XYZ file of C-alpha atoms in Angstrom:
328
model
C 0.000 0.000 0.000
C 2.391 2.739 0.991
C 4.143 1.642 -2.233
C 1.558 2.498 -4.531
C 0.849 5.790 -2.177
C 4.757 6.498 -3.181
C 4.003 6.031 -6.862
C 0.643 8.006 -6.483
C 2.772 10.745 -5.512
C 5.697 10.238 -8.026
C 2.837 10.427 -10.975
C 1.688 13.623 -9.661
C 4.685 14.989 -9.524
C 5.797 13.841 -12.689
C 2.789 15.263 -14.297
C 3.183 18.948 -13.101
C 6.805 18.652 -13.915
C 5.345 18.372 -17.361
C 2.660 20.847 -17.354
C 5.063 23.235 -16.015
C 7.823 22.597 -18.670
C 5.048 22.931 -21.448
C 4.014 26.421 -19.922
C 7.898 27.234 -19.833
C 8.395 26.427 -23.187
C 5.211 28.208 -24.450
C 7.143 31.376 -25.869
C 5.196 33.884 -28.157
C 6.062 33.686 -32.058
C 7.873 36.118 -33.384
C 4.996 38.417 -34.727
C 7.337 41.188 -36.424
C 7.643 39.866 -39.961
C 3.835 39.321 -39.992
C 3.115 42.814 -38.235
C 5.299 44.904 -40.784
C 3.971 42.829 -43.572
C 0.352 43.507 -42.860
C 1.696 46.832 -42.137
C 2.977 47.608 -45.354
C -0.278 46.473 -47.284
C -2.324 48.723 -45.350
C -0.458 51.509 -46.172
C -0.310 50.475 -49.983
C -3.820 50.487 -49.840
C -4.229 54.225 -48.154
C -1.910 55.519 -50.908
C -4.002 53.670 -53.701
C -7.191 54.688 -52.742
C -5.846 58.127 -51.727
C -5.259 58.452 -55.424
C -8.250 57.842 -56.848
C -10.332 59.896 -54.542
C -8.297 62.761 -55.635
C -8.577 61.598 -59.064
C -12.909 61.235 -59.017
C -13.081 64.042 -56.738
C -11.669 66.473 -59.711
C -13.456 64.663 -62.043
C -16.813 64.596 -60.350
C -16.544 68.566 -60.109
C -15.816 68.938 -63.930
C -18.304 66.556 -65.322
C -21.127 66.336 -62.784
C -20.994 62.506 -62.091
C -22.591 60.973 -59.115
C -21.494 57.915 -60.249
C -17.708 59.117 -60.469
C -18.506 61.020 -56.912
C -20.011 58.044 -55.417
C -16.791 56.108 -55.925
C -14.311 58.954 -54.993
C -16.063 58.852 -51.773
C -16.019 55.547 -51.682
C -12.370 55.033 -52.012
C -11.601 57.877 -49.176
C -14.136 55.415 -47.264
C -11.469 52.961 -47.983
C -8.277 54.867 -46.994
C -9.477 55.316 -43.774
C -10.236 51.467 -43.700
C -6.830 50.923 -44.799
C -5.525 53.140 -41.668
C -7.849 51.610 -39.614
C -6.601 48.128 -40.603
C -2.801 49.451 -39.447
C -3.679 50.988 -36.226
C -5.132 47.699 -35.457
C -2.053 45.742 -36.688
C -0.407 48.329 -34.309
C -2.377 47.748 -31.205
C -2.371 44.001 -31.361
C 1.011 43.880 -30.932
C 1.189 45.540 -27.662
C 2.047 43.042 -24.821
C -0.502 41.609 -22.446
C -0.510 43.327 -19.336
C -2.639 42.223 -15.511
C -6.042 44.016 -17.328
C -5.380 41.925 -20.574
C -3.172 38.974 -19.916
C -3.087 37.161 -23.065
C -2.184 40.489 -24.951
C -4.652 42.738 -27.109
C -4.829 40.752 -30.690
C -8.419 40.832 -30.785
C -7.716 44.491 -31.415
C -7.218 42.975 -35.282
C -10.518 41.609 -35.175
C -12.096 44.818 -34.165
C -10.302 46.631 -36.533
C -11.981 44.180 -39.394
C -15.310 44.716 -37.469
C -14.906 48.129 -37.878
C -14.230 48.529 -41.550
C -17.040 46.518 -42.371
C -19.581 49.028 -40.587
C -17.625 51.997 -42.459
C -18.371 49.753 -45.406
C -22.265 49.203 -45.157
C -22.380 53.396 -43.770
C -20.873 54.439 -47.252
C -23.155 52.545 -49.119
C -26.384 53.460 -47.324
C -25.328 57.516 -47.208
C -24.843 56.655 -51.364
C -28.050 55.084 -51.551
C -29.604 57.981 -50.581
C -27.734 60.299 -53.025
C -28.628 57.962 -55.944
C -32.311 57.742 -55.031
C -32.297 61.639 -55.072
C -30.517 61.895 -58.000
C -33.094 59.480 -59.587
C -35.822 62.073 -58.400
C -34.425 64.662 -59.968
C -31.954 63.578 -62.255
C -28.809 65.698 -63.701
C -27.513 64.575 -66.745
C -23.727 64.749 -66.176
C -21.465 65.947 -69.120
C -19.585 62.933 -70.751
C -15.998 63.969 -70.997
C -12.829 62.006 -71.913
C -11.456 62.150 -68.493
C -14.166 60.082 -67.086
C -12.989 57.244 -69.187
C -9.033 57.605 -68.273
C -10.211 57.915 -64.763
C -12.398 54.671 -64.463
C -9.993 52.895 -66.209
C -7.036 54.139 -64.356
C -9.292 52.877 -61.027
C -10.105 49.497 -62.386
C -6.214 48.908 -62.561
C -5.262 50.229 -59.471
C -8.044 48.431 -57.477
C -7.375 45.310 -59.405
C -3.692 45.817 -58.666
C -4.709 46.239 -54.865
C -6.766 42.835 -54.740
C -4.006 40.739 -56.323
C -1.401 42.279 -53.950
C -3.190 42.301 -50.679
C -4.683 38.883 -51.617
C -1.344 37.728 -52.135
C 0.381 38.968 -49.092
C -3.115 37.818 -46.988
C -2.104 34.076 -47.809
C 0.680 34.150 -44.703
C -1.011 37.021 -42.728
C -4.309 35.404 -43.056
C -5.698 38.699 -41.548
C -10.132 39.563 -41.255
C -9.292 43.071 -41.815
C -7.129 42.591 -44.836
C -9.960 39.957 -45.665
C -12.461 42.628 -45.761
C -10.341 45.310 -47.636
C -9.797 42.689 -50.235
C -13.613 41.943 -50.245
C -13.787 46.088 -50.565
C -11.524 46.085 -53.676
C -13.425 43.505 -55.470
C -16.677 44.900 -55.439
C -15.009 48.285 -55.973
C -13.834 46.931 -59.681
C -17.154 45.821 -60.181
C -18.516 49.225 -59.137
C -16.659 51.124 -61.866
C -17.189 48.801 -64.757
C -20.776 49.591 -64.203
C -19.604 53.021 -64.055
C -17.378 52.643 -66.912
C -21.025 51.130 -69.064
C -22.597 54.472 -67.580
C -21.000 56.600 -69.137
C -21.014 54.322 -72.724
C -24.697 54.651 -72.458
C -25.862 57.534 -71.243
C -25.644 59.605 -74.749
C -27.608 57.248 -76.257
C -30.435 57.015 -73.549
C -32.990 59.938 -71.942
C -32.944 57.402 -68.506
C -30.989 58.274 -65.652
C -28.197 56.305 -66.006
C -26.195 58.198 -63.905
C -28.616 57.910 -60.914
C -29.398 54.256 -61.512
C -25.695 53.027 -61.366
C -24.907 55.135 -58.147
C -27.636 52.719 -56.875
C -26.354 50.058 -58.068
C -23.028 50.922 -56.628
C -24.198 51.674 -53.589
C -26.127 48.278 -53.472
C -22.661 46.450 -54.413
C -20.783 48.587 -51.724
C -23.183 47.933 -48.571
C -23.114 44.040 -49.445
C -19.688 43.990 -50.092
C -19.526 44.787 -46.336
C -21.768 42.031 -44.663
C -19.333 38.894 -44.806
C -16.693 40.821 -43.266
C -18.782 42.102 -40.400
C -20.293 38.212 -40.182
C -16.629 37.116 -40.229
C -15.151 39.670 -37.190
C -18.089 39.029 -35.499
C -17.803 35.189 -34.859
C -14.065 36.140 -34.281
C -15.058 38.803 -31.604
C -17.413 36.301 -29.411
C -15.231 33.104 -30.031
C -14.791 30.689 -32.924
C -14.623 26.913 -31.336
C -12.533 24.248 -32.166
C -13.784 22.769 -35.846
C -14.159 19.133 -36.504
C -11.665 18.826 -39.157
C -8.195 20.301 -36.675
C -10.279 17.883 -34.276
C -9.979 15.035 -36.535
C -6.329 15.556 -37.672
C -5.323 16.619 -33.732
C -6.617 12.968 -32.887
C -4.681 11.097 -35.901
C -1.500 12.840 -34.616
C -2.196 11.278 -30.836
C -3.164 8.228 -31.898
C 0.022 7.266 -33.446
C 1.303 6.893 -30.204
C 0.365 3.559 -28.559
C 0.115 4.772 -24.685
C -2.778 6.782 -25.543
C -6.265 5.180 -26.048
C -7.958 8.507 -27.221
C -9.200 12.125 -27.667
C -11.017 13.302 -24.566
C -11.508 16.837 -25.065
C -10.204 19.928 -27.630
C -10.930 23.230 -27.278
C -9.371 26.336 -28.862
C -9.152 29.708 -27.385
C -8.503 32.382 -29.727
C -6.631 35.833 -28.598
C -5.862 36.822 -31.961
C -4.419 35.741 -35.018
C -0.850 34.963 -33.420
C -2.129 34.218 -30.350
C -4.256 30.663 -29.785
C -4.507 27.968 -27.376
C -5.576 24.499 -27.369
C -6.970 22.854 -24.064
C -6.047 18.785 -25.505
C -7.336 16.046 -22.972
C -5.864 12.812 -23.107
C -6.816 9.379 -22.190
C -4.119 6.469 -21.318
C -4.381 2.769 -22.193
C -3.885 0.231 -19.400
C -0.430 0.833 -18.738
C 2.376 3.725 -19.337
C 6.235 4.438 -18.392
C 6.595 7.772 -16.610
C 9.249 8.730 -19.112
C 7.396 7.705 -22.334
C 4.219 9.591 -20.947
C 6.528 12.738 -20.979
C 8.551 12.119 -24.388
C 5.347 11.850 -26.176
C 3.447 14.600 -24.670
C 6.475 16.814 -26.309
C 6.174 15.008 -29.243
C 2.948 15.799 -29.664
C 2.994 19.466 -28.077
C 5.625 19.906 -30.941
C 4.007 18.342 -34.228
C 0.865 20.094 -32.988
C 2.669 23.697 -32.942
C 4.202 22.759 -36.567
C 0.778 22.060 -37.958
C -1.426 24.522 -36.578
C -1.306 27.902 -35.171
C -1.828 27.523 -32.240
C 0.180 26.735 -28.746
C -1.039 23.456 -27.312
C -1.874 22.474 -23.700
C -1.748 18.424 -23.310
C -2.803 16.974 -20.071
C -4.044 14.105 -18.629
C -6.385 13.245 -15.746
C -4.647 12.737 -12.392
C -7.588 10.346 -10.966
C -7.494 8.407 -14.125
C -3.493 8.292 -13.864
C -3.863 7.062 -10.346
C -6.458 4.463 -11.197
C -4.418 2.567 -13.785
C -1.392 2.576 -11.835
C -3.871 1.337 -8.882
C -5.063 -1.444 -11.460
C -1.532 -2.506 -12.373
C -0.488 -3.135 -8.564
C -3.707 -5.138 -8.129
C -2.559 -7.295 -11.574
């Protein structure tokens, strides 16, 4: 009896030794490549879009567009998404502190939450123009420029979503998500724009009016997935069945563990999220082997996903099969 009291006590020990050496080696990745990265394509996209507002806003004045006006407000809409999206790359950086231990990356996700609300506002507010404009329409002049200019944005936007999309695939940010989102329905925008003003010599209807709706229309949509998407970020995103799935493959290759108890995923922002993994044990373990393939494991886990993992197993059921095997 006081033998199997001894090794009650040498398993408990043995498993906090691990638990603390897994909460020792828990370091935070190295978020500066990512952070200047995302950086960088924010401020690529304030210069881009700072561009073309300046660009429709001259253009608007000389030829009397809405159309042209609606997007040059549009895109200043979208630079100050774009500096939105970097003052949140900014603040999620910031360490945690004893109000926010695990560090403020959520501020990413309300960043992303943000822009999509600017997003939806811009299109409502040009809604209402266009609808006015429909009510008493004013036919704008059809000048050259309006052509360069549309043209001129279709490239630069499409330039924008190939770039940002592009550097989004290691970032994997929601507020670059949603800019990109932004930038595609922005090239759809102007092509309509672009038919506009191919049309509207040849027509008495207020094409001008009708495609600001239709822009607007395009830009309050384009905002909806990427408020969805922050939103389910913002309250908490569980564990899905597929990292589930492959998390139990990976502990099943090892032949001391009989399966899966539990899996959850905390998420504190993009570089910062945890997995709770419960463990069960077969009928009998070595000490050692318990603790070489908990680090195994810990390891291939923080290779394959991003997230740092937290591997334990239950001290009662520990206790019970080393009971069992002293009975044997």
């Amino acid at each position: 009896m006081t033998k199997t009291i001894k090794d009650q006590k040498e398993t408990e020990d043995t498993l906090n030794v691990i638990l603390k050496e897994e909460q020792e080696e828990t370091t935070e990745k190295n978020n500066i490549t990512r952070t200047n990265e995302a950086i960088k394509t924010g401020v690529i996209g304030i210069i881009g879009n700072l561009i073309l507002f300046i660009l429709k806003l001259g253009t608007s004045f000389l030829s009397g567009s809405i159309a042209i006006l609606s997007e040059g407000i549009d895109n200043l809409i979208d630079c100050i998404s774009s500096i939105t999206a970097v003052i949140g790359f900014y603040a999620s950086e910031v360490e945690g502190e004893k109000t926010h231990p695990y560090g403020h990356g959520r501020m990413e996700y309300i960043s992303g939450l943000f822009i999509s609300i600017i997003i939806m506002s811009t299109g409502i507010l040009l809604m209402k123009k266009s609808i006015t404009n429909l009510i008493d329409p004013v036919k704008p002049d059809i000048i050259p420029l309006l052509f360069i200019v549309s043209i001129i944005s279709i490239i630069i936007k499409l330039g924008l979503v190939l770039y940002t999309k592009n550097k989004n695939k290691s970032i994997e940010s929601s507020a670059l998500n949603a800019n990109i989102k932004n930038y595609s329905s922005d090239i759809l925008a102007t092509s309509a724009t672009l038919i506009s003003f191919i049309i509207s010599p040849f027509t008495t209807l207020p094409v001008d009016g009708i495609l600001g709706l239709i822009i607007s229309i395009i830009i309050f949509y384009s905002g909806i997935p990427a408020f969805s998407e922050n939103i389910i970020l913002l309250i908490g995103k569980g564990a899905n069945e597929e990292d589930e799935k492959k998390i139990e493959s990976i502990i099943m290759k090892y032949p001391i563990f009989d399966k899966l108890k539990d899996f959850e995923v905390h998420d504190y922002g993009p570089e910062h999220k945890i997995a709770i993994i419960q463990i069960s044990l077969k009928e009998s373990f070595d000490n050692k082997e318990l603790k070489d393939d908990i680090n195994k494991i810990k390891n291939e886990i923080k290779n394959k996903f991003k997230f740092e993992p937290y591997i334990y197993v239950d001290v009662d059921e520990i206790i019970k099969i080393k009971e069992k095997t002293y009975l044997i």
